[in-house]
Coordinates of C-alpha atoms and ligand atoms in Angstrom, one line a residue:
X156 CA 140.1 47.3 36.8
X157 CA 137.4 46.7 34.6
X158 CA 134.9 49.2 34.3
X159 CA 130.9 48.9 35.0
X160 CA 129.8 52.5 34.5
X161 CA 130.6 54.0 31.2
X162 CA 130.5 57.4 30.6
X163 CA 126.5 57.8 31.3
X164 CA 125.9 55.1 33.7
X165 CA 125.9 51.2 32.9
X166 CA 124.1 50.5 29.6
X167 CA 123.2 47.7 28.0
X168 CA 120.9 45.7 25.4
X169 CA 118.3 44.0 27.6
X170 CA 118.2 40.2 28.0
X171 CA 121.7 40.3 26.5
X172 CA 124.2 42.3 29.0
X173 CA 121.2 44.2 30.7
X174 CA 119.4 41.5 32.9
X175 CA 117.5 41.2 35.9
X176 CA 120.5 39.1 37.2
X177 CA 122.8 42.1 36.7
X178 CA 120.2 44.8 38.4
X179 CA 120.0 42.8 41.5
X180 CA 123.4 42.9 41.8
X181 CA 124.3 46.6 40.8
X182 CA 121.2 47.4 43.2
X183 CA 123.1 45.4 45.9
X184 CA 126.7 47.4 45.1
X185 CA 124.9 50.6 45.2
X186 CA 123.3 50.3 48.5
X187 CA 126.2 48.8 50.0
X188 CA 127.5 52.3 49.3
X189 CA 125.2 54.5 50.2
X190 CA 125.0 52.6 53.6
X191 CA 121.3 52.9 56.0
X192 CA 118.9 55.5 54.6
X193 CA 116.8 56.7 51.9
X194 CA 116.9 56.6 47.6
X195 CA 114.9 57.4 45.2
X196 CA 114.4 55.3 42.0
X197 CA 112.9 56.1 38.7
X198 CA 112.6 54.9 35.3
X199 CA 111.7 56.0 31.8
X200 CA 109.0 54.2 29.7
X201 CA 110.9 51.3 28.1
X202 CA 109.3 48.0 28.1
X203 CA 111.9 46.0 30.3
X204 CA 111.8 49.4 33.0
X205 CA 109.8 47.8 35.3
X206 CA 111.2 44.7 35.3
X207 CA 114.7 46.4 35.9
X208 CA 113.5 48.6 38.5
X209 CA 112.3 46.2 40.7
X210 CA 115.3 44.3 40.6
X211 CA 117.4 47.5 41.0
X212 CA 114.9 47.9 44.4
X213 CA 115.0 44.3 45.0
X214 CA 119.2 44.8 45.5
X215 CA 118.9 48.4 46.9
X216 CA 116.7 46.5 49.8
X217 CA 118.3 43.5 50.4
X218 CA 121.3 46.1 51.9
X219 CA 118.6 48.0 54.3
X220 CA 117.8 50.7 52.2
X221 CA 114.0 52.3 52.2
X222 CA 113.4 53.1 48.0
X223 CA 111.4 55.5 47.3
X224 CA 109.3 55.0 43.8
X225 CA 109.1 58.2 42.0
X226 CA 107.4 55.7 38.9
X227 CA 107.9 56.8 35.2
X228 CA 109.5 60.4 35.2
X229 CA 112.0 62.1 33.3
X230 CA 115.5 62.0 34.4
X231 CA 116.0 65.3 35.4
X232 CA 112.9 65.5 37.4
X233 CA 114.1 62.6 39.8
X234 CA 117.6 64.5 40.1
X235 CA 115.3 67.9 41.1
X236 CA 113.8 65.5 43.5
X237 CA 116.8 64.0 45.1
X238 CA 118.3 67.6 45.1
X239 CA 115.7 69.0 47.0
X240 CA 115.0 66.5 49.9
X241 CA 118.5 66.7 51.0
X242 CA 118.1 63.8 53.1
X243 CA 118.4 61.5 50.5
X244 CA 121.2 58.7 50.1
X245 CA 121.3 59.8 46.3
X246 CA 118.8 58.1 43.3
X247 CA 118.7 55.7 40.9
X248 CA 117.0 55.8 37.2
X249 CA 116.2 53.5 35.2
X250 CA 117.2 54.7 31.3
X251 CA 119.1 54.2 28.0
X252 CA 118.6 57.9 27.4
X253 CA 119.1 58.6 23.8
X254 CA 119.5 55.0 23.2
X255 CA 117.6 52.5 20.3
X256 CA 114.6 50.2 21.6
X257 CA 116.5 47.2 22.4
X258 CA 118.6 49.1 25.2
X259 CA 118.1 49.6 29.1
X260 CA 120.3 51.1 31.6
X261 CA 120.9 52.3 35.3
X262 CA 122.3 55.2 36.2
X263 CA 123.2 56.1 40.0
X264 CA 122.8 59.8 41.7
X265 CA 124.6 61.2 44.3
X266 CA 123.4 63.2 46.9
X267 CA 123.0 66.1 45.6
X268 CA 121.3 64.4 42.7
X269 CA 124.4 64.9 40.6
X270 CA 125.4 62.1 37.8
X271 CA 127.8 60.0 40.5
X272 CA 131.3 61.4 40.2
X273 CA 134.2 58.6 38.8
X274 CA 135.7 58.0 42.5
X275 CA 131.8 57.0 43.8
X276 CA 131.4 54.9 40.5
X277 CA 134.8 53.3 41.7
X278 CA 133.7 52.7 44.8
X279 CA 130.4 50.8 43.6
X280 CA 132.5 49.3 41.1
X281 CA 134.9 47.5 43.6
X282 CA 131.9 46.1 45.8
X283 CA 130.2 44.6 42.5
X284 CA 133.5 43.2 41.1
X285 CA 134.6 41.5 44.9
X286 CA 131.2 40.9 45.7
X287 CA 131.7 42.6 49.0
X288 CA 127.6 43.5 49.3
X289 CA 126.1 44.5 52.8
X290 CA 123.0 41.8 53.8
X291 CA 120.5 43.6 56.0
X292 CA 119.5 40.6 58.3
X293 CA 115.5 40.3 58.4
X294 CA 114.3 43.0 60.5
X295 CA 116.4 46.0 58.7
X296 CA 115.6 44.9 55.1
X297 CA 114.5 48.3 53.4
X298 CA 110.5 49.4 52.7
X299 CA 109.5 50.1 49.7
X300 CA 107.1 53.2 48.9
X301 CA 105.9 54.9 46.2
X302 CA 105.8 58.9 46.3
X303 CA 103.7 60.4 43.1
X304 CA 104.7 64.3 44.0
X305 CA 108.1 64.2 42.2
X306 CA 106.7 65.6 38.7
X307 CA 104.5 68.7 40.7
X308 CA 107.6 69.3 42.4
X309 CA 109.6 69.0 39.3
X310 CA 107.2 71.5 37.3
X311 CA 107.1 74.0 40.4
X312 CA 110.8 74.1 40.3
X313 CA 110.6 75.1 36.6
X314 CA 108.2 77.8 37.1
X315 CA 110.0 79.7 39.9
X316 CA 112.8 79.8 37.4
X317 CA 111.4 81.6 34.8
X318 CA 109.3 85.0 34.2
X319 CA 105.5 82.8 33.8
X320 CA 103.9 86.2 32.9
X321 CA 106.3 87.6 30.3
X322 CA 106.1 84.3 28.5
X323 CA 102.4 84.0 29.2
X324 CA 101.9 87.5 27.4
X325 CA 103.6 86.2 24.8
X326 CA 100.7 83.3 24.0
X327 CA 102.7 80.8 22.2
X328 CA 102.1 78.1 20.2
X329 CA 104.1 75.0 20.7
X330 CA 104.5 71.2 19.1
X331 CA 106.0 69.4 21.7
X332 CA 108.1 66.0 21.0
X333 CA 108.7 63.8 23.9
X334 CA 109.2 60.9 21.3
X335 CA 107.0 58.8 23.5
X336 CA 109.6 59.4 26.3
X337 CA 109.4 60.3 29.9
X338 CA 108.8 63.9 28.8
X339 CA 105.1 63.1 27.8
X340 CA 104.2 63.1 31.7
X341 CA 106.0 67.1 32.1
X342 CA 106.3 69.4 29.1
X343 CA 103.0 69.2 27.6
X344 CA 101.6 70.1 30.9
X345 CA 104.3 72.8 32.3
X346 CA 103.7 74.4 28.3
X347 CA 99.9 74.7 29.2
X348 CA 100.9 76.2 32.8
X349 CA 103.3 78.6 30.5
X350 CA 100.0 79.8 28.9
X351 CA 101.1 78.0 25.6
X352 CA 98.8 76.7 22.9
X353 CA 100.4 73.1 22.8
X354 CA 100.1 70.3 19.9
X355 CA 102.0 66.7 21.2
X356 CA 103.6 64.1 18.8
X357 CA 104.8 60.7 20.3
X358 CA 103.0 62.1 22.9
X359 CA 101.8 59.0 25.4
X360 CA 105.1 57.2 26.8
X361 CA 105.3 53.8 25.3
X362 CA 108.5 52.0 25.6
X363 CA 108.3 51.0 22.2
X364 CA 108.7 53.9 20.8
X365 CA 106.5 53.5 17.7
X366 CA 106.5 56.9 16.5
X367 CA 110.4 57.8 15.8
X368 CA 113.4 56.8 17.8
X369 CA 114.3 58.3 21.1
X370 CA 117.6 60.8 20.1
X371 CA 116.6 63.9 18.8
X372 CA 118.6 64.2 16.1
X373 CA 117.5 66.1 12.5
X374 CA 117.3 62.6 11.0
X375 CA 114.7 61.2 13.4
X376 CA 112.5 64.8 13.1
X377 CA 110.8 64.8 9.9
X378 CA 106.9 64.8 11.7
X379 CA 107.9 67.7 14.4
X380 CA 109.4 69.9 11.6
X381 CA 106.3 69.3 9.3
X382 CA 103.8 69.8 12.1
X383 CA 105.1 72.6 13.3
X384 CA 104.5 74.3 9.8
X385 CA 101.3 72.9 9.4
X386 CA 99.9 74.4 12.8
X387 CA 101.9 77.6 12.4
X388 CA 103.5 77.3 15.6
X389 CA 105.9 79.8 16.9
X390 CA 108.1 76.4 17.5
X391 CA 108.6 73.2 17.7
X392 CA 110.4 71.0 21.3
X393 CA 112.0 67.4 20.9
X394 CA 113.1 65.3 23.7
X395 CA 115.5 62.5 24.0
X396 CA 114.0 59.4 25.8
X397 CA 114.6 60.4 29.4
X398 CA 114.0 64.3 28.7
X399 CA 117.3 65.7 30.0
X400 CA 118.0 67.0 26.6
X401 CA 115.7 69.3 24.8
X402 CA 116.2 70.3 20.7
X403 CA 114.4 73.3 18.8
X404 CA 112.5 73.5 15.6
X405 CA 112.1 77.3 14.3
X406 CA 108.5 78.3 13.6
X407 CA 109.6 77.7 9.5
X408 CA 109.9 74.2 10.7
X409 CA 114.3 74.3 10.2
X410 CA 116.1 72.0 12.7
X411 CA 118.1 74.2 14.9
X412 CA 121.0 72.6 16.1
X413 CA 121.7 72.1 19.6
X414 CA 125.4 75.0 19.1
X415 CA 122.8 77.8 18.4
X416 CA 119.7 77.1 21.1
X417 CA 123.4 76.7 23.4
X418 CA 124.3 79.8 22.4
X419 CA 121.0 81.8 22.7
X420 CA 120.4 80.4 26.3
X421 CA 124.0 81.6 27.3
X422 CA 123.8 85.0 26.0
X423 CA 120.3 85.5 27.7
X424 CA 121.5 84.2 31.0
X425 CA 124.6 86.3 30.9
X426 CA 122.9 89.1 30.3
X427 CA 121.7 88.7 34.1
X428 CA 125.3 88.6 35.3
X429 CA 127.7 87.7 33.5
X430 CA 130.0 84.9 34.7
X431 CA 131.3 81.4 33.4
X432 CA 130.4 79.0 30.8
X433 CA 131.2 75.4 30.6
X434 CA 131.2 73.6 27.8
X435 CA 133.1 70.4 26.0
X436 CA 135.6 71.1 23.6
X437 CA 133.3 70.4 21.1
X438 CA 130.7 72.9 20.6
X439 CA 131.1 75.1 18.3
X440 CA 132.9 78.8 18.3
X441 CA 129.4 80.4 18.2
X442 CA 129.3 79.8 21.9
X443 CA 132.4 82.2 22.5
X444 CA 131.2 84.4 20.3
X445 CA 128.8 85.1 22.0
X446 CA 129.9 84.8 25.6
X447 CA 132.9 87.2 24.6
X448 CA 130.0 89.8 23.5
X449 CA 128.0 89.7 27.1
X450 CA 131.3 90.0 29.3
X451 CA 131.7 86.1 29.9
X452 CA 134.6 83.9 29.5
X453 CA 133.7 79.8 28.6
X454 CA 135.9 77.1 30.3
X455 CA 136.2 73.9 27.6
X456 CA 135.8 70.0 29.4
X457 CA 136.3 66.8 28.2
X458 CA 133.2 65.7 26.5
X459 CA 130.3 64.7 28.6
X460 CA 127.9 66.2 30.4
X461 CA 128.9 64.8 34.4
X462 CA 132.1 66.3 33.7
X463 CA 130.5 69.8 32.7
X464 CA 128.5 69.7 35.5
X465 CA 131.0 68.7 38.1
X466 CA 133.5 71.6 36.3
X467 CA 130.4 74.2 36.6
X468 CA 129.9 73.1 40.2
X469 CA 133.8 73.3 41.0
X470 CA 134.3 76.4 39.1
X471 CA 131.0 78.4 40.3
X472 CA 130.0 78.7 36.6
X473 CA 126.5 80.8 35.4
X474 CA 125.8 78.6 32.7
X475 CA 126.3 75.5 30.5
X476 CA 126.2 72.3 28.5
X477 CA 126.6 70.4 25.5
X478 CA 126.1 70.3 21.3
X479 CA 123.1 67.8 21.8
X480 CA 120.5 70.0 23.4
X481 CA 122.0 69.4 27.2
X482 CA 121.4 72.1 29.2
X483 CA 122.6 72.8 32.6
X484 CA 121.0 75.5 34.7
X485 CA 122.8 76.2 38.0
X486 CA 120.8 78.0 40.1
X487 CA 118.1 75.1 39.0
X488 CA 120.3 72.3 39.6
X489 CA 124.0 70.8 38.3
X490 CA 122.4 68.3 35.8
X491 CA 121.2 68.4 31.9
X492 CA 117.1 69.5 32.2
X493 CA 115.2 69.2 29.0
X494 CA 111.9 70.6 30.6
X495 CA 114.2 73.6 32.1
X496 CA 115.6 74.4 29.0
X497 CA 112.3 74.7 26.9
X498 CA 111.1 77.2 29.7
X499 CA 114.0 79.4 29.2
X500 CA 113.9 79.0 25.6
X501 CA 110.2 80.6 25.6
X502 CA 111.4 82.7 27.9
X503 CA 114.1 84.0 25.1
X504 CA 111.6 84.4 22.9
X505 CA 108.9 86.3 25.2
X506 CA 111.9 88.4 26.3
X507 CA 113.7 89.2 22.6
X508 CA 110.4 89.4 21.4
X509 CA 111.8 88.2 17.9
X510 CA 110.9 84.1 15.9
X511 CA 113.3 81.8 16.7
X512 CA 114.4 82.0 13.6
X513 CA 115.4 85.4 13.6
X514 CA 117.1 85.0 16.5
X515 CA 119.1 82.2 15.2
X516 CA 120.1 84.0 11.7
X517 CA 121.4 86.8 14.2
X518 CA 123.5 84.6 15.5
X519 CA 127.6 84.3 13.5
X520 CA 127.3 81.9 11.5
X521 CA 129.8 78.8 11.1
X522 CA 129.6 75.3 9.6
X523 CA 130.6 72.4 10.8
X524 CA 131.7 68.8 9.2
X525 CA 131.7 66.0 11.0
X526 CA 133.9 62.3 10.1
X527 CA 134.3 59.2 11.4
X528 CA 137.8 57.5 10.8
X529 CA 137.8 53.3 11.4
X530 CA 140.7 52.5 14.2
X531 CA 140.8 49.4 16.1
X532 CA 140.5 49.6 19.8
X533 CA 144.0 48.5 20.2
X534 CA 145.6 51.1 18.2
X535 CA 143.7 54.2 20.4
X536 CA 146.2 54.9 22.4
X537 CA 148.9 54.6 19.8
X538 CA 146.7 57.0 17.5
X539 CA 146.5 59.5 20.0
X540 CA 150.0 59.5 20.3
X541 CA 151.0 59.3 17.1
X542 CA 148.3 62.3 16.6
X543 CA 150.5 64.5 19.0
X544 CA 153.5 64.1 17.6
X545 CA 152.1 64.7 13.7
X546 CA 150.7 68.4 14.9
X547 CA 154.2 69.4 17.1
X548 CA 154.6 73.0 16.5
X549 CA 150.8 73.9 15.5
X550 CA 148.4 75.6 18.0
X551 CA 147.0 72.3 20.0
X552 CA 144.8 72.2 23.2
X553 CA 144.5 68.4 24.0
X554 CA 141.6 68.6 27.0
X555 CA 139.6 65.4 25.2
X556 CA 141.7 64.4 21.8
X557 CA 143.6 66.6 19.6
X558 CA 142.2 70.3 18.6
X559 CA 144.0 71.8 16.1
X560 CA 143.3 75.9 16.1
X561 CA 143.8 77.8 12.7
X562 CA 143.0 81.5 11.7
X563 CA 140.1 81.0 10.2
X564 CA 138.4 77.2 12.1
X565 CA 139.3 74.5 14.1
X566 CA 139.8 70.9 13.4
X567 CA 139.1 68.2 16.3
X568 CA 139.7 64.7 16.3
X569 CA 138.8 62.4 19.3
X570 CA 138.3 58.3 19.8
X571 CA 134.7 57.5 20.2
X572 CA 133.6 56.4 23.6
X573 CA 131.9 53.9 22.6
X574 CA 132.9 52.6 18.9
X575 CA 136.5 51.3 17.7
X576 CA 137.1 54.7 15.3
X577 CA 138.1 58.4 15.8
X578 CA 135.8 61.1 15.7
X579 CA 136.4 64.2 13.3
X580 CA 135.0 67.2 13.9
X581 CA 135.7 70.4 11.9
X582 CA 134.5 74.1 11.8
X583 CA 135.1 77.3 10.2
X584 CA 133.2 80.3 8.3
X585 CA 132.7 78.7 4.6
X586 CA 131.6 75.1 4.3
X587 CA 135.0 74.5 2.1
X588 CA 137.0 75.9 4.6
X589 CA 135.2 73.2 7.1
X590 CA 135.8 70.4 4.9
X591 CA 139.4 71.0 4.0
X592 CA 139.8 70.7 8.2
X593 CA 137.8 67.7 8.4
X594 CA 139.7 66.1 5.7
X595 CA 142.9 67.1 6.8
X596 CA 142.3 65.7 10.4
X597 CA 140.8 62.1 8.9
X598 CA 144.1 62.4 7.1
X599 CA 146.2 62.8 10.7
X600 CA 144.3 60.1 12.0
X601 CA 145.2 57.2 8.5
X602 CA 148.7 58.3 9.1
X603 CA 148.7 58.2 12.9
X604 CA 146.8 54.7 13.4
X605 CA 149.5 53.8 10.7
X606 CA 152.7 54.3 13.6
Ligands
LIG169 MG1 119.0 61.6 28.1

């Protein structure tokens, strides 16, 4: 069957495969599955979000179910809300995430607030492709109503999670970068309620994003690492364009990528207790480093972050989360939470009482080398194949791809979710080391896409 939710909900470049025609319609398929009740819906700031989410209510209504606006909030913040009025049929949010200007998306919650697991996708998936949609007849089509008490809520949540006073003591001062996303409406004000001294970039939402694009990536934070120098910050938050995903800049104003701020988070909350952490085959080694050190074992997933929370909800796990500054905090809620995850971050540093930097340089150290190998979509499969028959005999785990385990690194090489090439990611102690594994997996993949 052909597919309508990819592997972060149904995206699309808007007045192209993202159109109001298409919103009514997934609206209609979701609340034909959710049946009579209540959902929320929320959107971040792009410029075609409110024309998509009143289409997306539009459908949602037209089946008999009462929507609930939560307006322009982050992501995680309408999954806290979902989560905690349990009444709810589920959510749906408005968002391209990490995605460039031109794109929208929707993205359906369960429940529980949980990204929708594959079998309720299906199941939304078969009503939209046979057109099988539920018509309320005209006394039980859905209300409409807008609630504003989902970001208080959200922040409240945040703040019972963490020590306020040890991090208040601690008198911070922070640059926050929401990039103009939903996070401008949250982390600026739960830093000021964490006592913090707090500078903003791209701080007023504007679905344009006119300041730097939405994915916090080292590339795109040029202004955040230069600010927080200039203001002699203790350090520096950037946000994806829906806020589920939070990135660190060290008070010397050095990117720190997303393996290490993983890897500090884990060991502080192990240190509680202990336990499990999930986390996609492709984060790097520092994470068991250090989970191996506090009395933890880490569970690897396929990559993507629905599938480490449905493994850390399955498998009762502490902690975890993904390379890209998605953070999943349980006993929070089972979803990525930027705004959670700069909290605990201050809350690392209040605790440690060390700069982030210091922290980081304590961490082992590893490099990684990333490649990207062309291979058409109709060769994948043949790749893979070809790929696990190439490494027969050599130490393989093949949970997403093909991970190839030496003494001394690891070499991973996976097809791209999205693109027609194979991902190549490498990792050992030296840099060489890294890029003799990188190399020699681009060379797997040539060879294997050959047959
Ligand atoms: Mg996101």
């Amino acid at each position: 069957m052909t597919r309508l939710f990819g592997t972060n909900g149904i995206r699309g470049v808007v007045g192209q495969d993202m159109t109001a025609d298409l919103a009514v319609r997934v609206g209609r398929a979701i609340g034909t599955h959710f049946g009579r009740g209540s959902v929320a819906l929320a959107r971040d700031p792009r410029l075609s979000g409110p024309m998509l989410s009143r289409a997306v209510a539009a459908g949602l209504m037209a089946s008999g179910l009462e929507v609930i606006d939560l307006g322009m909030v982050p992501t995680p913040c309408a999954q806290y809300y979902v989560h905690v009025h349990g009444h709810l049929k589920g959510g749906v949010v408005i968002t391209a995430s990490h995605n460039p200007r031109e794109f929208n998306g929707i993205k359906a919650l369960d429940a529980q607030g949980m990204e929708m697991a594959r079998e309720e996708e299906e199941a939304i998936e078969t009503v939209y492709f046979e057109e099988r949609y539920a018509t309320a007849d005209w006394s039980a089509v859905g209300d409409l109503r807008s609630d504003p008490s989902a970001i208080d809520l959200y922040l409240r949540g945040i703040l019972s999670r963490v020590d306020v006073e040890a991090i208040r003591k601690r008198r911070l001062t922070v640059v926050a970068d929401p990039a103009s996303g939903a996070g401008c409406v949250t982390t600026p004000y739960l830093l000021r309620s964490l006592g913090c001294r707090v500078l903003t970039l791209n701080g007023q939402p504007d679905g344009a994003f006119p300041g730097r694009l939405p994915e916090p990536t080292v590339e795109h934070l040029g202004d955040l690492m230069h600010l927080v120098v200039e203001a002699k910050a203790d350090l520096g938050v950037a946000h994806d364009g829906d806020a589920d995903r939070a990135i660190f800049v060290d008070e010397r104003g050095a990117f720190l990528y997303g393996d290490k701020s993983l890897a500090l988070l884990a060991r502080s909350e192990l240190a509680k207790r202990g336990g499990l952490v999930v986390t996609p085959v492709s984060t790097s080694s520092v994470l068991d480093d250090v989970v191996r050190e506090a009395g933890g074992h880490v569970l690897r997933t396929k990559v993507g972050s629905p599938i480490v929370a449905r493994a850390m909800l399955a498998q009762g796990a502490a902690f975890g989360g993904e390379e890209n500054g998605g953070i999943i905090f349980p006993e929070h809620q089972f979803c990525r939470d930027g705004g959670m995850t700069v909290a605990k971050m201050l809350e690392v540093l209040a605790r440690e009482g060390q700069s982030l930097s210091a922290l980081a340089a304590a961490l082992p150290q590893y490099s990684l080398k990333k490649e990207a190998v062309p291979v058409p979509v109709e060769r994948r499969e043949a790749t893979l194949e070809g790929l696990v028959r190439l490494v027969k005999g050599r130490k393989v785990e093949t949970i997403d791809g093909v991970k190839i385990h030496e003494a001394d690194g690891w070499v991973l090489v996976r097809p791209s979710g999205t693109e027609p090439l194979f991902r190549v990611y490498a990792e050992a102690k030296t840099p060489e080391r890294a890029q003799a594994l990188a190399a020699e997996g681009a060379e797997l993949v040539r060879r294997a896409v050959k047959g």
